Amino acid sequence: MSSETETSGTPRVPFSFELYPPRSESSEEALHETVLRLAAAGPDFLSVTYGAGGSTGGRSLDVLRFIRERTDVEPLAHLTCVGNTYAGAATLIREFLDAGILSFLALRGDPPVGQTEGYLGDLESAAQLVQLIDRVQAERAPYEESPVPGFPRAARVDPRRKVNIAVAAFPKGHPRATHRTQDVEALLAKQAAGATFAITQLFFHPDDYLAFVERARAAGVSIPILPGIMPITSPARLKRVLELTGEDLPSELAIALDVEPTAQGRREIGIEWAARLARDVVAGGAPGVHLYAFNQHETVLTVLAEAGILPALRH
């Protein structure tokens, strides 16, 4: 995690964003603009989600390449176990590595609706995927060469940069967890497999995150745990998020969104909730914040501005 400070002497709070690949060619240009706007704010990385069971990087890789070639920000690729063979996953990892992608989020993933756990494929856990990413990189050349100016046939040999591998953490418990400590045990296993940091699923109250980190630290988890924060700006989005995550309904936020008659008012409610959450977890010791951007830059940048992490936006 970054330890830079701003010129004022105030410690810089690291932040990052999650995006998803464009669903059509027509939305690609808008996403590129969003990437450039988010990159200009100076995030530590931009992560790009990936559809389960694919055999090539496809549109996700296109976005990651755009981030790498057009910005100074680290691109981070999502990978899932679901529906993948060892050979298929290894091929996909090599494709990302060949494109210069050196940061990953290793996820177990969920079987598609109607499929059983048997659909999962060869990789049974995110910890196994973490190990596979490390192994695939280790099988490649252990060093990289760069030309020496003025000596046409000479090359400088440097150790190859090791991959960063993030994993998921679940402050409120994973929907499939069978006992209270299972989530921390799973995070310990991912750390032992080689994970370098964790990103949490969204949560709605600062104590959800802070209490989870305390439990994880007591159990021996030492990697940074980034809080994942999502601005919820409509009742429909809240409903969809609860369906996907199995989280409990945050009644105060739900009521506020339901009774607000205007879209702008609901947006302001969601931004203020997320900004307050960001302020509170950072005050409680979080090493930064990770924001789910929904491929829109203004909302998440406003959250960071209201949280005091970024200067106020200029319109």
Tab-separated table of C-alpha atoms in Angstrom:
chain	number	residue	atom	x	y	z
A	1	MET	CA	0.000	0.000	0.000
A	2	SER	CA	1.168	3.517	-0.750
A	3	SER	CA	2.658	5.678	1.987
A	4	GLU	CA	2.969	8.902	-0.005
A	5	THR	CA	1.921	12.207	1.528
A	6	GLU	CA	0.326	15.200	-0.085
A	7	THR	CA	2.244	18.479	-0.180
A	8	SER	CA	0.223	19.704	2.808
A	9	GLY	CA	1.777	16.954	4.931
A	10	THR	CA	-1.545	15.119	5.303
A	11	PRO	CA	-1.075	11.367	4.769
A	12	ARG	CA	-2.403	10.238	1.400
A	13	VAL	CA	-5.267	7.765	1.680
A	14	PRO	CA	-4.857	5.130	-1.059
A	15	PHE	CA	-7.940	4.434	-3.164
A	16	SER	CA	-8.897	2.266	-6.119
A	17	PHE	CA	-11.884	1.511	-8.340
A	18	GLU	CA	-13.653	-1.472	-9.869
A	19	LEU	CA	-14.999	-1.365	-13.436
A	20	TYR	CA	-16.630	-3.930	-15.696
A	21	PRO	CA	-15.973	-4.435	-19.427
A	22	PRO	CA	-18.359	-2.729	-21.894
A	23	ARG	CA	-21.376	-4.837	-22.822
A	24	SER	CA	-21.388	-3.457	-26.359
A	25	GLU	CA	-19.096	-1.562	-28.728
A	26	SER	CA	-21.277	1.538	-28.299
A	27	SER	CA	-20.498	1.718	-24.557
A	28	GLU	CA	-16.748	1.235	-25.068
A	29	GLU	CA	-16.016	4.909	-25.780
A	30	ALA	CA	-17.888	6.040	-22.657
A	31	LEU	CA	-15.914	3.536	-20.567
A	32	HIS	CA	-12.624	4.797	-21.991
A	33	GLU	CA	-13.580	8.331	-20.909
A	34	THR	CA	-14.443	7.021	-17.433
A	35	VAL	CA	-11.085	5.213	-17.221
A	36	LEU	CA	-9.215	8.403	-18.105
A	37	ARG	CA	-11.197	10.479	-15.587
A	38	LEU	CA	-10.674	7.938	-12.800
A	39	ALA	CA	-6.983	7.534	-13.669
A	40	ALA	CA	-6.492	11.305	-13.474
A	41	ALA	CA	-7.527	11.177	-9.801
A	42	GLY	CA	-4.467	9.012	-9.011
A	43	PRO	CA	-5.813	5.633	-7.835
A	44	ASP	CA	-3.464	2.830	-6.798
A	45	PHE	CA	-5.136	0.493	-9.305
A	46	LEU	CA	-8.179	0.012	-11.543
A	47	SER	CA	-9.704	-3.464	-11.413
A	48	VAL	CA	-11.763	-4.945	-14.254
A	49	THR	CA	-14.294	-7.720	-13.650
A	50	TYR	CA	-14.376	-10.856	-15.747
A	51	GLY	CA	-17.235	-13.140	-16.804
A	52	ALA	CA	-17.020	-16.702	-15.492
A	53	GLY	CA	-16.031	-19.651	-17.640
A	54	GLY	CA	-14.435	-17.754	-20.513
A	55	SER	CA	-11.419	-19.059	-22.390
A	56	THR	CA	-9.928	-15.713	-23.452
A	57	GLY	CA	-9.562	-12.309	-21.875
A	58	GLY	CA	-11.899	-10.744	-24.454
A	59	ARG	CA	-13.336	-7.353	-23.590
A	60	SER	CA	-11.870	-7.455	-20.072
A	61	LEU	CA	-8.386	-7.737	-21.531
A	62	ASP	CA	-9.145	-4.916	-23.978
A	63	VAL	CA	-10.001	-2.614	-21.046
A	64	LEU	CA	-6.936	-3.724	-19.076
A	65	ARG	CA	-4.725	-3.018	-22.091
A	66	PHE	CA	-6.309	0.435	-22.465
A	67	ILE	CA	-5.558	1.188	-18.792
A	68	ARG	CA	-1.964	-0.013	-19.172
A	69	GLU	CA	-1.274	1.828	-22.435
A	70	ARG	CA	-3.171	5.076	-21.871
A	71	THR	CA	-2.700	5.733	-18.137
A	72	ASP	CA	-0.064	5.448	-15.404
A	73	VAL	CA	-2.397	3.360	-13.225
A	74	GLU	CA	-1.889	-0.323	-12.382
A	75	PRO	CA	-4.510	-2.522	-14.123
A	76	LEU	CA	-5.845	-5.436	-12.051
A	77	ALA	CA	-7.582	-8.412	-13.693
A	78	HIS	CA	-10.328	-10.483	-12.061
A	79	LEU	CA	-10.105	-14.262	-12.461
A	80	THR	CA	-12.594	-16.890	-11.258
A	81	CYS	CA	-12.407	-20.640	-10.710
A	82	VAL	CA	-15.939	-21.310	-11.949
A	83	GLY	CA	-16.192	-23.613	-14.953
A	84	ASN	CA	-12.457	-23.544	-15.665
A	85	THR	CA	-10.018	-26.406	-16.138
A	86	TYR	CA	-6.439	-26.091	-14.900
A	87	ALA	CA	-5.274	-25.858	-18.520
A	88	GLY	CA	-7.905	-23.244	-19.434
A	89	ALA	CA	-7.149	-21.111	-16.379
A	90	ALA	CA	-3.392	-21.360	-17.003
A	91	THR	CA	-3.866	-20.282	-20.637
A	92	LEU	CA	-5.945	-17.304	-19.520
A	93	ILE	CA	-3.372	-16.280	-16.891
A	94	ARG	CA	-0.595	-16.451	-19.513
A	95	GLU	CA	-2.687	-14.272	-21.838
A	96	PHE	CA	-2.953	-11.587	-19.160
A	97	LEU	CA	0.744	-11.871	-18.256
A	98	ASP	CA	1.700	-11.595	-21.948
A	99	ALA	CA	-0.268	-8.330	-22.062
A	100	GLY	CA	1.799	-6.968	-19.161
A	101	ILE	CA	-0.895	-7.452	-16.492
A	102	LEU	CA	0.799	-8.229	-13.177
A	103	SER	CA	-2.046	-7.711	-10.696
A	104	PHE	CA	-4.973	-10.094	-10.216
A	105	LEU	CA	-8.033	-10.636	-8.040
A	106	ALA	CA	-8.432	-14.396	-7.548
A	107	LEU	CA	-12.058	-15.368	-6.883
A	108	ARG	CA	-13.770	-18.686	-6.351
A	109	GLY	CA	-16.921	-17.401	-8.029
A	110	ASP	CA	-20.446	-18.793	-7.980
A	111	PRO	CA	-21.946	-21.408	-10.308
A	112	PRO	CA	-24.458	-19.926	-12.784
A	113	VAL	CA	-28.113	-20.019	-11.705
A	114	GLY	CA	-29.419	-23.563	-12.009
A	115	GLN	CA	-25.966	-25.155	-11.904
A	116	THR	CA	-24.672	-27.226	-8.994
A	117	GLU	CA	-21.348	-26.945	-7.186
A	118	GLY	CA	-20.091	-29.650	-9.571
A	119	TYR	CA	-19.947	-26.963	-12.265
A	120	LEU	CA	-17.055	-25.351	-10.447
A	121	GLY	CA	-14.332	-27.042	-12.516
A	122	ASP	CA	-10.826	-28.186	-11.599
A	123	LEU	CA	-10.096	-25.296	-9.241
A	124	GLU	CA	-12.031	-25.735	-6.014
A	125	SER	CA	-11.006	-22.584	-4.145
A	126	ALA	CA	-9.557	-19.127	-4.591
A	127	ALA	CA	-6.452	-20.331	-2.698
A	128	GLN	CA	-5.809	-22.882	-5.475
A	129	LEU	CA	-6.213	-20.137	-8.084
A	130	VAL	CA	-3.704	-17.954	-6.194
A	131	GLN	CA	-1.188	-20.816	-6.320
A	132	LEU	CA	-1.846	-21.366	-10.028
A	133	ILE	CA	-1.218	-17.689	-10.857
A	134	ASP	CA	2.102	-17.863	-9.000
A	135	ARG	CA	3.026	-21.128	-10.702
A	136	VAL	CA	2.197	-19.897	-14.211
A	137	GLN	CA	4.356	-16.816	-13.712
A	138	ALA	CA	7.198	-18.901	-12.274
A	139	GLU	CA	7.156	-21.104	-15.383
A	140	ARG	CA	7.858	-18.077	-17.544
A	141	ALA	CA	11.335	-16.504	-17.822
A	142	PRO	CA	12.455	-15.618	-14.279
A	143	TYR	CA	13.946	-12.352	-15.492
A	144	GLU	CA	13.234	-9.595	-18.005
A	145	GLU	CA	15.623	-7.905	-20.429
A	146	SER	CA	15.841	-4.254	-21.391
A	147	PRO	CA	18.179	-2.701	-24.010
A	148	VAL	CA	21.293	-0.782	-22.955
A	149	PRO	CA	21.419	2.591	-24.778
A	150	GLY	CA	24.444	2.868	-27.068
A	151	PHE	CA	25.109	-0.904	-27.104
A	152	PRO	CA	22.869	-2.458	-29.775
A	153	ARG	CA	23.443	-6.103	-28.821
A	154	ALA	CA	23.596	-5.614	-25.079
A	155	ALA	CA	20.722	-6.179	-22.673
A	156	ARG	CA	20.225	-5.404	-18.999
A	157	VAL	CA	18.842	-8.367	-17.051
A	158	ASP	CA	16.524	-7.590	-14.147
A	159	PRO	CA	14.495	-9.866	-11.881
A	160	ARG	CA	10.932	-10.151	-13.161
A	161	ARG	CA	8.427	-8.244	-11.046
A	162	LYS	CA	6.339	-10.649	-8.993
A	163	VAL	CA	2.580	-10.646	-9.438
A	164	ASN	CA	0.256	-8.963	-6.934
A	165	ILE	CA	-2.664	-11.243	-6.078
A	166	ALA	CA	-5.706	-9.895	-4.285
A	167	VAL	CA	-8.448	-12.096	-2.830
A	168	ALA	CA	-11.965	-11.498	-1.533
A	169	ALA	CA	-12.927	-11.114	2.124
A	170	PHE	CA	-16.437	-11.185	3.570
A	171	PRO	CA	-17.016	-8.943	6.612
A	172	LYS	CA	-20.583	-10.183	7.120
A	173	GLY	CA	-19.810	-13.796	6.266
A	174	HIS	CA	-20.011	-15.597	2.948
A	175	PRO	CA	-23.527	-16.802	2.008
A	176	ARG	CA	-22.176	-20.378	1.791
A	177	ALA	CA	-20.288	-20.240	5.103
A	178	THR	CA	-21.329	-22.992	7.534
A	179	HIS	CA	-19.766	-21.572	10.687
A	180	ARG	CA	-18.770	-18.142	12.002
A	181	THR	CA	-15.005	-18.506	11.693
A	182	GLN	CA	-15.024	-20.032	8.194
A	183	ASP	CA	-14.463	-16.696	6.421
A	184	VAL	CA	-11.366	-15.872	8.460
A	185	GLU	CA	-10.070	-19.429	8.004
A	186	ALA	CA	-10.547	-19.097	4.234
A	187	LEU	CA	-8.670	-15.781	4.237
A	188	LEU	CA	-5.812	-17.391	6.177
A	189	ALA	CA	-5.657	-20.157	3.551
A	190	LYS	CA	-5.531	-17.571	0.731
A	191	GLN	CA	-2.756	-15.704	2.540
A	192	ALA	CA	-0.789	-18.951	2.977
A	193	ALA	CA	-1.246	-19.651	-0.757
A	194	GLY	CA	0.456	-16.354	-1.632
A	195	ALA	CA	-2.223	-13.645	-1.659
A	196	THR	CA	-0.736	-10.185	-1.148
A	197	PHE	CA	-3.856	-8.270	-0.088
A	198	ALA	CA	-7.639	-8.648	0.269
A	199	ILE	CA	-10.645	-6.613	-0.863
A	200	THR	CA	-13.908	-6.952	1.035
A	201	GLN	CA	-17.340	-7.473	-0.353
A	202	LEU	CA	-19.512	-4.419	0.248
A	203	PHE	CA	-20.891	-3.715	3.719
A	204	PHE	CA	-23.144	-1.000	5.096
A	205	HIS	CA	-21.771	-0.143	8.556
A	206	PRO	CA	-18.166	0.637	9.576
A	207	ASP	CA	-18.245	-1.845	12.464
A	208	ASP	CA	-18.920	-4.665	9.966
A	209	TYR	CA	-15.485	-4.021	8.472
A	210	LEU	CA	-13.590	-3.005	11.603
A	211	ALA	CA	-14.786	-6.003	13.659
A	212	PHE	CA	-13.934	-8.384	10.802
A	213	VAL	CA	-10.403	-6.974	10.510
A	214	GLU	CA	-9.961	-7.339	14.267
A	215	ARG	CA	-11.014	-11.007	14.104
A	216	ALA	CA	-8.775	-11.630	11.095
A	217	ARG	CA	-5.730	-10.041	12.753
A	218	ALA	CA	-6.309	-12.050	15.943
A	219	ALA	CA	-6.343	-15.220	13.824
A	220	GLY	CA	-3.046	-14.372	12.101
A	221	VAL	CA	-4.087	-12.592	8.895
A	222	SER	CA	-1.377	-10.007	8.211
A	223	ILE	CA	-2.041	-8.913	4.597
A	224	PRO	CA	-3.762	-5.534	4.020
A	225	ILE	CA	-7.582	-5.747	3.942
A	226	LEU	CA	-9.116	-3.037	1.749
A	227	PRO	CA	-12.748	-2.094	2.448
A	228	GLY	CA	-14.973	-2.395	-0.628
A	229	ILE	CA	-17.518	0.455	-0.700
A	230	MET	CA	-20.422	0.833	-3.115
A	231	PRO	CA	-22.483	4.031	-3.481
A	232	ILE	CA	-26.126	2.831	-3.418
A	233	THR	CA	-28.081	5.521	-5.253
A	234	SER	CA	-31.470	3.878	-5.873
A	235	PRO	CA	-33.856	1.331	-4.275
A	236	ALA	CA	-33.473	-0.853	-7.386
A	237	ARG	CA	-29.691	-0.977	-7.004
A	238	LEU	CA	-30.011	-1.779	-3.311
A	239	LYS	CA	-32.430	-4.629	-4.073
A	240	ARG	CA	-30.122	-6.066	-6.729
A	241	VAL	CA	-27.055	-5.834	-4.486
A	242	LEU	CA	-28.847	-7.630	-1.643
A	243	GLU	CA	-29.920	-10.406	-4.046
A	244	LEU	CA	-26.340	-10.900	-5.244
A	245	THR	CA	-24.613	-10.743	-1.859
A	246	GLY	CA	-27.133	-12.067	0.652
A	247	GLU	CA	-26.435	-9.058	2.897
A	248	ASP	CA	-29.023	-7.943	5.459
A	249	LEU	CA	-31.228	-5.008	4.456
A	250	PRO	CA	-29.736	-1.734	5.801
A	251	SER	CA	-33.073	-0.346	6.960
A	252	GLU	CA	-31.994	3.269	7.522
A	253	LEU	CA	-30.539	3.568	4.007
A	254	ALA	CA	-33.446	1.656	2.443
A	255	ILE	CA	-36.047	3.946	4.040
A	256	ALA	CA	-34.144	7.099	3.076
A	257	LEU	CA	-33.947	5.972	-0.575
A	258	ASP	CA	-37.612	4.892	-0.640
A	259	VAL	CA	-39.043	8.159	0.685
A	260	GLU	CA	-36.838	10.469	-1.436
A	261	PRO	CA	-38.903	11.464	-4.513
A	262	THR	CA	-36.112	12.626	-6.844
A	263	ALA	CA	-33.257	10.770	-8.552
A	264	GLN	CA	-30.832	13.559	-7.615
A	265	GLY	CA	-31.897	13.347	-3.978
A	266	ARG	CA	-31.379	9.579	-3.952
A	267	ARG	CA	-27.953	10.039	-5.521
A	268	GLU	CA	-26.992	12.502	-2.771
A	269	ILE	CA	-28.196	10.067	-0.082
A	270	GLY	CA	-26.104	7.242	-1.553
A	271	ILE	CA	-23.026	9.427	-1.910
A	272	GLU	CA	-23.258	10.737	1.662
A	273	TRP	CA	-23.730	7.195	3.051
A	274	ALA	CA	-20.678	5.903	1.143
A	275	ALA	CA	-18.572	8.960	2.045
A	276	ARG	CA	-19.388	8.588	5.740
A	277	LEU	CA	-18.519	4.887	5.544
A	278	ALA	CA	-15.177	5.717	3.882
A	279	ARG	CA	-14.349	8.360	6.507
A	280	ASP	CA	-15.191	6.022	9.382
A	281	VAL	CA	-13.226	2.982	8.178
A	282	VAL	CA	-10.169	5.109	7.351
A	283	ALA	CA	-10.382	6.672	10.817
A	284	GLY	CA	-10.567	3.122	12.183
A	285	GLY	CA	-7.315	2.128	10.463
A	286	ALA	CA	-8.301	0.921	6.967
A	287	PRO	CA	-5.273	0.999	4.608
A	288	GLY	CA	-7.333	2.716	1.898
A	289	VAL	CA	-10.711	2.371	0.175
A	290	HIS	CA	-11.842	0.426	-2.897
A	291	LEU	CA	-14.921	1.816	-4.661
A	292	TYR	CA	-17.297	-0.063	-6.948
A	293	ALA	CA	-17.734	2.500	-9.726
A	294	PHE	CA	-20.522	1.017	-11.911
A	295	ASN	CA	-18.541	2.415	-14.881
A	296	GLN	CA	-19.368	5.977	-13.844
A	297	HIS	CA	-16.715	8.356	-12.607
A	298	GLU	CA	-18.614	11.302	-11.113
A	299	THR	CA	-20.368	9.429	-8.305
A	300	VAL	CA	-17.274	7.691	-6.895
A	301	LEU	CA	-15.079	10.781	-7.279
A	302	THR	CA	-17.707	12.793	-5.394
A	303	VAL	CA	-17.707	10.139	-2.647
A	304	LEU	CA	-13.943	10.531	-2.263
A	305	ALA	CA	-14.238	14.327	-2.263
A	306	GLU	CA	-16.948	14.289	0.437
A	307	ALA	CA	-14.892	11.803	2.463
A	308	GLY	CA	-11.960	14.242	2.389
A	309	ILE	CA	-9.788	11.790	0.448
A	310	LEU	CA	-9.740	13.888	-2.752
A	311	PRO	CA	-10.113	17.624	-3.339
A	312	ALA	CA	-13.627	18.761	-4.257
A	313	LEU	CA	-14.525	18.147	-7.901
A	314	ARG	CA	-14.362	21.018	-10.356
A	315	HIS	CA	-17.413	21.199	-12.608
